[in-house]
Coordinates of C-alpha atoms and ligand atoms in Angstrom, one line a residue:
M95 CA 125.0 98.4 119.0
E96 CA 127.8 96.1 118.9
L97 CA 127.6 93.6 116.4
N98 CA 131.1 92.3 115.6
F99 CA 132.3 90.3 112.5
N100 CA 132.5 86.8 114.5
E101 CA 129.0 87.2 116.0
I102 CA 127.6 88.0 112.3
Q103 CA 129.5 85.0 111.4
K104 CA 127.9 82.8 114.1
K105 CA 124.2 84.1 113.3
L106 CA 124.8 83.3 109.6
Q107 CA 125.7 79.6 110.1
G108 CA 123.3 77.0 109.0
K109 CA 122.4 75.2 105.6
I110 CA 120.4 77.9 104.0
F111 CA 123.2 80.6 104.1
E112 CA 125.9 78.0 103.2
V113 CA 123.8 77.2 100.1
I114 CA 123.1 80.6 98.9
A115 CA 126.5 81.6 99.3
E116 CA 127.7 78.5 97.2
E117 CA 125.3 79.3 94.5
A118 CA 126.0 82.9 94.5
D119 CA 129.7 82.2 93.8
Q120 CA 128.9 79.6 91.1
L121 CA 126.9 82.5 89.4
Q122 CA 129.6 85.0 90.5
A123 CA 127.0 87.3 91.5
E124 CA 127.6 89.7 94.5
T125 CA 125.1 88.7 97.1
Y126 CA 123.5 90.1 100.4
I127 CA 121.3 89.4 103.2
I128 CA 119.2 92.6 103.5
G129 CA 116.6 94.5 105.3
G130 CA 114.3 93.3 108.0
Y131 CA 116.5 90.0 108.6
V132 CA 119.6 91.9 109.3
R133 CA 117.7 94.6 111.5
D134 CA 116.2 91.9 113.6
M135 CA 119.6 89.9 113.9
V136 CA 121.3 93.0 115.5
L137 CA 118.0 93.5 117.8
R138 CA 118.3 89.8 118.8
R139 CA 114.8 89.3 117.4
T140 CA 113.9 86.0 115.6
S141 CA 112.8 86.5 112.1
K142 CA 111.6 83.7 109.6
D143 CA 111.7 85.8 106.4
I144 CA 115.1 86.4 104.7
D145 CA 115.5 89.0 102.0
V146 CA 118.5 88.4 99.6
V147 CA 119.7 90.9 96.9
C148 CA 122.0 90.0 94.4
V149 CA 123.7 92.2 91.7
G150 CA 122.4 90.3 88.8
S151 CA 119.2 88.2 88.3
G152 CA 117.5 87.4 91.9
I153 CA 115.3 84.7 89.9
R154 CA 118.4 82.8 88.5
L155 CA 119.8 82.7 91.9
A156 CA 116.6 81.5 93.4
Q157 CA 116.4 78.6 90.8
A158 CA 119.9 77.6 91.7
V159 CA 119.1 77.6 95.5
A160 CA 116.0 75.7 95.2
G161 CA 117.6 73.1 93.1
N162 CA 120.5 72.7 95.5
L163 CA 118.1 72.4 98.7
G164 CA 116.5 69.6 96.9
K165 CA 112.9 68.4 97.2
K166 CA 112.1 70.2 100.6
A167 CA 112.6 73.4 98.8
N168 CA 109.6 75.0 97.1
L169 CA 110.1 77.8 94.4
S170 CA 107.7 80.4 93.1
V171 CA 108.7 82.8 90.4
F172 CA 107.2 86.2 89.9
K173 CA 108.6 87.3 86.3
N174 CA 106.6 90.5 86.2
F175 CA 108.4 91.7 89.5
G176 CA 111.7 90.2 88.7
T177 CA 111.5 88.4 92.1
A178 CA 111.4 84.7 93.4
Q179 CA 110.6 83.0 96.6
V180 CA 112.0 79.8 97.9
K181 CA 110.3 78.3 101.0
Y182 CA 112.3 75.7 102.9
K183 CA 111.2 74.3 106.0
D184 CA 109.7 77.3 108.0
T185 CA 111.9 79.9 106.4
E186 CA 110.9 82.0 103.5
I187 CA 113.6 83.3 101.5
E188 CA 113.0 86.4 98.8
F189 CA 115.1 86.9 96.1
V190 CA 115.6 89.9 94.0
G191 CA 118.1 91.7 91.9
A192 CA 119.6 95.0 93.1
R193 CA 117.7 97.8 91.5
K194 CA 117.2 101.5 91.1
E195 CA 113.6 102.6 91.5
S196 CA 111.6 105.6 91.1
Y197 CA 108.0 105.7 91.5
D198 CA 104.8 107.1 89.7
R199 CA 103.1 109.7 91.6
N200 CA 99.9 108.4 91.7
S201 CA 100.6 104.6 92.6
R202 CA 103.0 102.7 94.5
K203 CA 104.0 100.9 91.2
P204 CA 108.0 101.5 91.1
I205 CA 109.6 102.1 87.7
V206 CA 112.5 99.6 87.9
E207 CA 116.0 99.4 86.4
D208 CA 118.9 97.4 87.6
G209 CA 121.3 99.0 89.9
T210 CA 124.2 98.7 92.4
L211 CA 123.8 97.8 96.1
E212 CA 124.0 101.3 97.0
D213 CA 121.2 102.2 94.8
D214 CA 119.2 99.4 96.1
L215 CA 119.9 100.3 99.8
K216 CA 119.1 104.1 99.3
R217 CA 115.5 103.4 97.9
R218 CA 114.7 101.5 101.0
D219 CA 112.3 103.0 103.8
F220 CA 114.4 103.4 106.9
T221 CA 118.2 103.4 107.9
I222 CA 117.5 100.6 110.0
N223 CA 116.3 98.6 107.3
A224 CA 119.2 99.6 104.9
L225 CA 121.6 97.3 106.3
A226 CA 123.2 94.5 104.2
I227 CA 125.5 91.6 105.0
R228 CA 127.6 90.2 102.1
I229 CA 127.4 86.5 101.9
N230 CA 129.8 85.3 99.2
K231 CA 132.4 83.2 100.6
E232 CA 135.4 85.6 100.4
H233 CA 133.6 88.4 101.9
F234 CA 131.0 86.4 104.1
G235 CA 129.6 88.4 106.9
E236 CA 130.9 91.8 105.8
L237 CA 128.4 94.2 107.1
I238 CA 127.6 97.2 104.4
D239 CA 125.9 100.4 106.3
P240 CA 126.1 103.4 104.1
F241 CA 123.3 105.3 106.2
N242 CA 124.4 104.4 109.7
G243 CA 121.7 102.1 110.3
L244 CA 123.6 100.4 113.0
Q245 CA 123.9 103.8 115.1
D246 CA 120.2 104.4 114.7
L247 CA 119.5 101.0 115.9
E248 CA 121.5 101.8 119.0
D249 CA 119.9 105.2 119.3
L250 CA 116.5 103.7 118.7
L251 CA 115.8 105.7 115.7
I252 CA 113.4 105.6 112.7
R253 CA 115.0 107.7 109.8
T254 CA 114.8 107.6 106.1
P255 CA 118.2 107.2 104.1
L256 CA 117.0 109.8 101.8
D257 CA 115.3 113.3 102.0
P258 CA 112.0 111.9 103.8
D259 CA 109.5 113.7 101.4
I260 CA 111.0 111.5 98.8
T261 CA 110.8 108.2 100.6
F262 CA 107.4 108.9 101.6
S263 CA 106.2 110.3 98.4
D264 CA 107.8 107.2 96.6
D265 CA 105.7 104.8 98.9
P266 CA 103.2 106.5 101.4
L267 CA 102.9 103.3 103.2
R268 CA 106.1 104.0 104.7
M269 CA 104.6 106.7 106.9
L270 CA 102.7 103.9 108.7
R271 CA 105.5 101.6 108.8
A272 CA 107.3 104.3 110.7
V273 CA 104.8 104.5 113.2
R274 CA 104.6 100.7 113.4
F275 CA 108.3 100.3 113.9
A276 CA 108.2 102.9 116.6
S277 CA 105.4 101.0 118.5
Q278 CA 106.6 97.6 117.7
L279 CA 110.2 98.2 118.5
G280 CA 109.9 101.1 121.1
F281 CA 112.0 103.4 118.9
F282 CA 111.6 107.2 118.2
I283 CA 110.7 108.8 114.8
Y284 CA 113.5 111.4 113.8
P285 CA 112.2 114.9 113.9
E286 CA 112.6 115.6 110.2
T287 CA 111.0 112.2 109.3
F288 CA 108.2 113.0 111.7
E289 CA 107.7 116.3 110.1
A290 CA 107.8 114.8 106.7
I291 CA 104.8 112.3 107.6
E292 CA 102.9 115.6 108.9
R293 CA 103.4 117.1 105.4
N294 CA 102.8 114.0 103.5
K295 CA 99.9 112.6 105.3
N296 CA 97.3 113.1 102.6
R297 CA 99.2 110.6 100.3
I298 CA 98.0 107.9 102.6
E299 CA 95.1 108.2 100.3
I300 CA 96.6 106.3 97.4
I301 CA 97.3 103.2 99.7
S302 CA 95.0 100.2 99.7
K303 CA 92.7 99.7 102.9
E304 CA 94.0 96.3 103.2
R305 CA 97.6 97.4 103.3
I306 CA 96.6 100.0 105.9
T307 CA 94.7 97.6 108.1
D308 CA 97.7 95.3 107.9
E309 CA 100.1 97.9 109.6
L310 CA 97.3 98.9 112.0
N311 CA 96.8 95.3 113.1
K312 CA 100.7 95.3 113.8
I313 CA 100.5 98.5 115.5
I314 CA 97.5 97.5 117.8
L315 CA 99.4 94.1 118.6
S316 CA 102.6 96.1 119.9
P317 CA 103.6 95.8 123.4
C318 CA 102.4 99.2 124.3
P319 CA 100.0 100.3 121.4
S320 CA 99.1 103.7 122.8
V321 CA 102.5 104.7 121.4
G322 CA 101.5 103.9 117.9
F323 CA 98.1 105.4 118.1
D324 CA 99.4 108.3 119.7
L325 CA 101.9 108.7 116.9
L326 CA 99.1 108.2 114.4
D327 CA 97.3 111.0 116.1
K328 CA 100.2 113.4 116.4
T329 CA 101.1 112.8 112.8
G330 CA 97.4 113.5 111.5
L331 CA 97.3 110.3 109.9
L332 CA 94.7 109.0 112.4
E333 CA 92.2 111.6 111.5
M334 CA 92.6 110.4 107.7
I335 CA 92.2 106.7 108.7
L336 CA 90.0 106.5 111.8
P337 CA 88.3 110.1 112.3
E338 CA 86.0 108.1 114.7
L339 CA 88.9 107.9 117.3
T340 CA 89.9 111.5 116.8
A341 CA 86.6 112.6 117.5
L342 CA 86.9 111.4 121.2
K343 CA 89.5 114.0 121.8
G344 CA 89.1 117.0 123.8
V345 CA 87.5 118.2 127.1
E346 CA 84.5 120.5 127.3
T347 CA 83.5 122.5 130.3
K348 CA 80.0 123.8 131.1
E349 CA 79.2 125.5 134.4
S350 CA 82.7 124.7 135.7
V351 CA 82.0 120.9 135.0
G352 CA 84.3 119.0 132.7
H353 CA 84.4 115.4 131.4
K354 CA 87.3 113.2 130.8
D355 CA 89.3 113.3 127.6
N356 CA 87.9 110.1 126.0
F357 CA 90.6 109.6 123.4
S358 CA 93.6 109.4 126.3
H359 CA 91.0 107.2 128.3
T360 CA 90.7 104.9 125.3
L361 CA 94.4 104.6 124.8
K362 CA 94.9 103.9 128.5
V363 CA 92.3 101.2 128.3
L364 CA 93.9 99.8 125.1
D365 CA 97.3 99.6 127.0
N366 CA 95.8 97.8 130.1
L367 CA 94.3 95.2 128.0
A368 CA 97.5 94.8 126.1
R369 CA 98.9 93.7 129.6
T370 CA 96.3 90.7 129.9
S371 CA 95.6 89.8 126.3
D372 CA 97.3 89.3 122.7
N373 CA 93.8 88.7 121.1
L374 CA 93.8 91.1 118.0
W375 CA 90.1 91.4 117.9
L376 CA 89.8 92.2 121.8
R377 CA 92.3 94.7 121.4
W378 CA 90.1 96.3 118.5
A379 CA 87.1 96.3 121.0
A380 CA 89.3 98.1 123.5
L381 CA 90.0 100.8 121.0
F382 CA 86.3 101.1 119.7
H383 CA 84.7 100.6 123.1
D384 CA 83.7 104.4 123.7
I385 CA 83.5 105.4 120.0
G386 CA 79.6 106.1 120.6
K387 CA 80.5 108.8 123.3
P388 CA 80.6 112.0 120.9
R389 CA 77.1 111.0 119.6
S390 CA 75.6 110.3 122.9
K391 CA 77.2 113.3 125.0
R392 CA 74.7 115.6 126.8
F393 CA 75.0 118.0 129.5
D394 CA 72.4 118.0 132.3
P395 CA 72.6 121.0 134.9
H396 CA 71.8 118.5 137.7
T397 CA 73.9 115.4 136.8
G398 CA 76.8 117.0 134.7
W399 CA 78.1 115.1 131.4
T400 CA 76.4 112.1 130.4
F401 CA 77.0 109.6 127.7
H402 CA 73.8 107.7 127.9
A403 CA 73.6 104.7 125.5
H404 CA 77.0 105.2 124.0
E405 CA 77.7 101.6 123.9
F406 CA 74.5 101.1 121.8
F407 CA 75.6 104.1 119.4
G408 CA 79.2 102.8 119.3
M409 CA 78.0 99.1 118.4
K410 CA 75.9 100.6 115.5
M411 CA 79.0 102.4 114.3
L412 CA 81.3 99.3 114.0
K413 CA 79.8 97.8 110.6
G414 CA 80.6 101.2 108.7
I415 CA 84.1 101.2 109.9
F416 CA 84.8 97.6 109.4
Q417 CA 83.3 97.9 105.9
R418 CA 85.6 100.9 105.2
M419 CA 88.7 99.3 106.7
K420 CA 88.1 96.1 104.8
F421 CA 87.9 94.4 108.2
P422 CA 86.3 90.9 107.9
L423 CA 82.5 91.5 108.1
N424 CA 82.1 87.9 109.7
E425 CA 82.0 86.7 113.2
K426 CA 85.0 89.1 114.1
L427 CA 82.3 92.2 113.6
R428 CA 79.7 90.3 115.5
Y429 CA 82.4 89.9 118.5
N430 CA 83.3 93.3 118.3
E431 CA 79.5 94.7 118.3
K432 CA 78.9 92.4 121.2
L433 CA 81.7 93.5 123.3
V434 CA 81.2 97.1 122.6
A435 CA 77.3 96.8 123.3
L436 CA 78.0 94.8 126.7
H437 CA 80.9 96.9 128.0
M438 CA 79.0 98.7 130.6
R439 CA 76.8 95.7 131.8
P440 CA 79.2 94.4 134.4
I441 CA 80.0 97.8 135.8
V442 CA 76.6 98.6 136.2
L443 CA 76.1 95.1 138.0
S444 CA 79.0 96.1 140.3
D445 CA 77.3 99.3 141.4
E446 CA 74.0 97.4 142.1
E447 CA 73.6 94.4 144.2
V448 CA 74.7 91.6 141.9
T449 CA 71.7 89.3 141.4
D450 CA 71.6 86.1 140.1
S451 CA 69.2 86.7 137.5
A452 CA 71.2 89.7 136.2
I453 CA 74.3 87.3 136.1
R454 CA 72.2 84.8 134.2
R455 CA 71.2 87.5 131.7
L456 CA 74.9 88.7 131.2
L457 CA 76.0 85.1 130.8
F458 CA 73.3 84.4 128.1
E459 CA 74.0 87.5 126.0
A460 CA 78.0 87.2 126.5
G461 CA 78.0 83.5 125.7
D462 CA 81.4 82.1 125.1
D463 CA 82.8 85.6 125.0
I464 CA 82.1 86.6 128.8
D465 CA 85.8 86.1 129.7
D466 CA 86.9 88.4 127.1
L467 CA 84.0 90.9 128.1
M468 CA 85.4 90.7 131.8
L469 CA 89.1 91.4 130.6
L470 CA 87.8 94.5 128.6
C471 CA 85.7 95.8 131.6
E472 CA 88.9 95.4 134.0
A473 CA 90.9 97.3 131.5
D474 CA 88.2 100.4 131.3
I475 CA 88.8 101.1 135.0
T476 CA 91.3 104.1 134.6
S477 CA 90.2 106.2 137.6
K478 CA 93.0 108.0 139.4
N479 CA 91.0 107.9 142.7
P480 CA 92.5 104.6 144.4
E481 CA 89.4 104.1 146.5
K482 CA 87.1 103.8 143.3
V483 CA 89.6 101.5 141.6
R484 CA 89.4 99.2 144.6
R485 CA 85.8 99.4 144.9
F486 CA 85.4 98.4 141.2
L487 CA 87.8 95.5 141.4
A488 CA 86.6 94.0 144.4
N489 CA 83.0 94.2 143.0
F490 CA 84.4 92.8 139.7
K491 CA 85.9 89.9 141.6
L492 CA 82.3 89.4 143.1
V493 CA 80.7 89.3 139.6
R494 CA 83.6 86.8 138.6
S495 CA 82.8 84.4 141.3
K496 CA 79.3 84.6 140.8
L497 CA 79.5 84.1 137.0
K498 CA 81.3 80.9 137.8
E499 CA 78.9 79.6 140.4
I500 CA 76.0 80.4 138.2
E501 CA 77.6 78.8 135.1
E502 CA 78.2 75.6 137.0
K503 CA 74.8 75.5 138.3
D504 CA 72.4 76.6 135.3
K505 CA 74.8 76.2 132.2
I506 CA 73.6 79.4 130.7
R507 CA 76.6 80.3 128.7
N508 CA 75.3 78.8 125.3
F509 CA 71.8 78.2 126.6
Q510 CA 69.0 76.6 124.5
P511 CA 65.6 76.4 126.2
P512 CA 64.6 72.6 125.9
I513 CA 61.5 73.5 123.9
D514 CA 62.0 75.6 120.8
G515 CA 60.0 77.8 118.5
L516 CA 59.2 75.0 116.1
Q517 CA 58.1 72.7 119.0
I518 CA 55.7 75.6 120.5
M519 CA 54.0 76.0 117.1
E520 CA 53.2 72.2 116.9
M521 CA 52.3 72.0 120.6
F522 CA 49.7 74.7 120.0
D523 CA 49.1 74.5 116.2
L524 CA 50.3 78.0 115.7
P525 CA 51.8 79.7 112.4
P526 CA 54.8 81.5 112.5
G527 CA 54.2 84.9 113.9
R528 CA 54.3 87.2 116.9
M529 CA 52.5 84.8 119.6
V530 CA 55.3 82.3 118.9
G531 CA 58.0 85.0 119.6
E532 CA 56.0 86.1 122.7
L533 CA 56.0 82.5 124.2
K534 CA 59.7 81.9 123.3
S535 CA 60.7 85.1 125.0
A536 CA 58.4 84.3 128.0
V537 CA 60.2 80.9 128.4
K538 CA 63.6 82.6 128.1
D539 CA 63.0 85.3 130.6
A540 CA 61.5 82.8 133.2
I541 CA 64.7 80.8 132.9
L542 CA 66.9 83.5 133.3
D543 CA 65.1 85.3 135.9
G544 CA 65.3 81.9 137.9
L545 CA 61.6 81.4 138.1
I546 CA 61.9 77.8 136.4
P547 CA 64.7 75.7 136.1
N548 CA 66.3 75.1 132.6
E549 CA 64.6 71.6 132.3
Y550 CA 61.9 70.1 129.9
D551 CA 59.2 69.2 132.4
A552 CA 59.3 72.9 134.1
V553 CA 59.3 74.6 130.6
Y554 CA 56.4 72.5 129.4
D555 CA 54.3 73.3 132.4
F556 CA 55.2 77.0 132.3
L557 CA 54.1 77.0 128.6
L558 CA 51.0 75.3 129.3
K559 CA 50.2 77.9 132.0
T560 CA 51.5 81.0 129.8
A561 CA 49.6 79.9 126.8
G562 CA 46.4 79.1 128.6
E563 CA 46.3 82.6 130.1
K564 CA 46.3 83.7 126.1
G565 CA 43.5 81.3 125.4
L566 CA 45.5 78.8 123.6
V567 CA 45.4 74.8 124.2
V568 CA 47.5 72.2 123.5
V569 CA 46.7 70.1 120.6
K570 CA 49.7 68.0 120.4
R571 CA 52.1 66.6 123.2
I572 CA 55.6 66.9 122.1
Ligands
LIG644 N1 110.7 97.9 102.5 C1 110.7 99.4 101.8 N2 109.3 100.0 101.9 C2 108.4 99.2 102.0 C3 108.5 97.9 102.5 C4 109.6 97.3 102.7 O1 111.7 100.0 101.8 N3 107.1 99.7 102.0 C5 111.9 97.3 102.4 C6 112.7 97.6 103.9 O2 114.2 97.6 103.6 C7 112.4 96.2 104.5 C8 112.4 95.2 103.4 O3 111.9 95.8 102.4 O4 113.5 95.9 105.3 C9 111.5 93.9 103.7 O5 110.2 94.3 103.7 P1 109.0 93.8 104.6 O6 109.4 92.2 104.7 O7 107.7 93.9 104.3 O8 109.3 94.3 106.0 P2 110.3 94.1 107.2 O9 111.2 95.1 107.2 O10 111.1 92.7 106.9 O11 109.7 94.1 108.5 P3 108.4 93.1 108.9 O12 108.6 91.6 108.6 O13 108.2 93.1 110.3 O14 107.3 93.8 108.2

């Protein structure tokens, strides 16, 4: 990876770097830009977070920089951690003094002492994150690379600066970061580093679920997320974090009939979806769409392997996973439940005749998420049989055009019948209870089945007739 002096100097132009250099010189503190910012600079990726390390007090330097930048700068000091942050326009600059660190075995809390730049760099996670650029005026732009990070950037390698057992046991989150960088940047994990992850995987238990999820979200949002999930599986981390996914692995054969490996199928679906959508929660739905399969798997000597109702089992498993992983238990959970529960519906439709009433029901149940559901279903086609793929895609095209036509005609997407439960109670003087529910569903079904239009008069007449058959009379016209 070529990064010459002139190029570094060009990239470090701008008010922020000038001010940091000026104040660092004033304080006579050796100061460096370090970590992810330098890595991304070499990789020509944009980054808004700048990490600054100085040999001395990071807080004092941050205060001086904030003062110099004036009103537009916002300073936060974290005395307990010896760090400070300056926000300036859309850039966040973290300041810290160079330190020597060692870690307590049972937590990620470091025991910190002041140190040299070398001490600071060697306690970092990977060689590609252990690059520093001097910023003081006299040495402006000098690259410090004690662990050959530049070469590893060139060779696309994730490797720890120290013995990987030490680096990972210092902070086990780094095992997930290794996988995340590999997936995000398209890098490879160096064999010794990989083996150390296998050895230390159990230590992931001391990491909070929030931090784990944060890394998983970055992995799933990477351009080809199967790379990350495959590495998580191969290192043994996936089994510890999401055993519901590793349970999808394997092919069973009975009477010479096998079924597909649902884990590799799932990863293909995720990659397919990653090509059409950056929606984080839709990507999670792709990863979870078949998790109900192990529970629903049966062998029938006549039909072979079946996974009946796996979408229902899968939907039911999601709440537990979301709770355990500290995912939000709000509309994101409901969205995932809906997509997992409905993911077989368009496929079934494409096998049968695509009737208006089936389309109306699908629109009604999927609501505004219908487009995402269709993306998931299209991603779910992973057959190697080109004829099958052609047929499915052609049928989905038909489903899509029917969806459009019916949505324009009937406005079913967020459909509310023109007479609701309360009005039904008033009309027939009914207490809340089963009868009201039955009449409400009869109205909904009649509209979705196309027996009556979604209009007040038609619904009113339909209710009169249906309630009349049950012996009810109207007491109040609404
Ligand atoms: N770091 C580390 N161990 C960690 C987290 C961070 O050694 N568990 C070091 C790395 O040198 C890293 C720097 O701290 O480059 C800054 O960390 P962070 O901002 O979390 O990550 P970045 O590498 O900048 O990458 P990203 O912003 O993509 O998370």
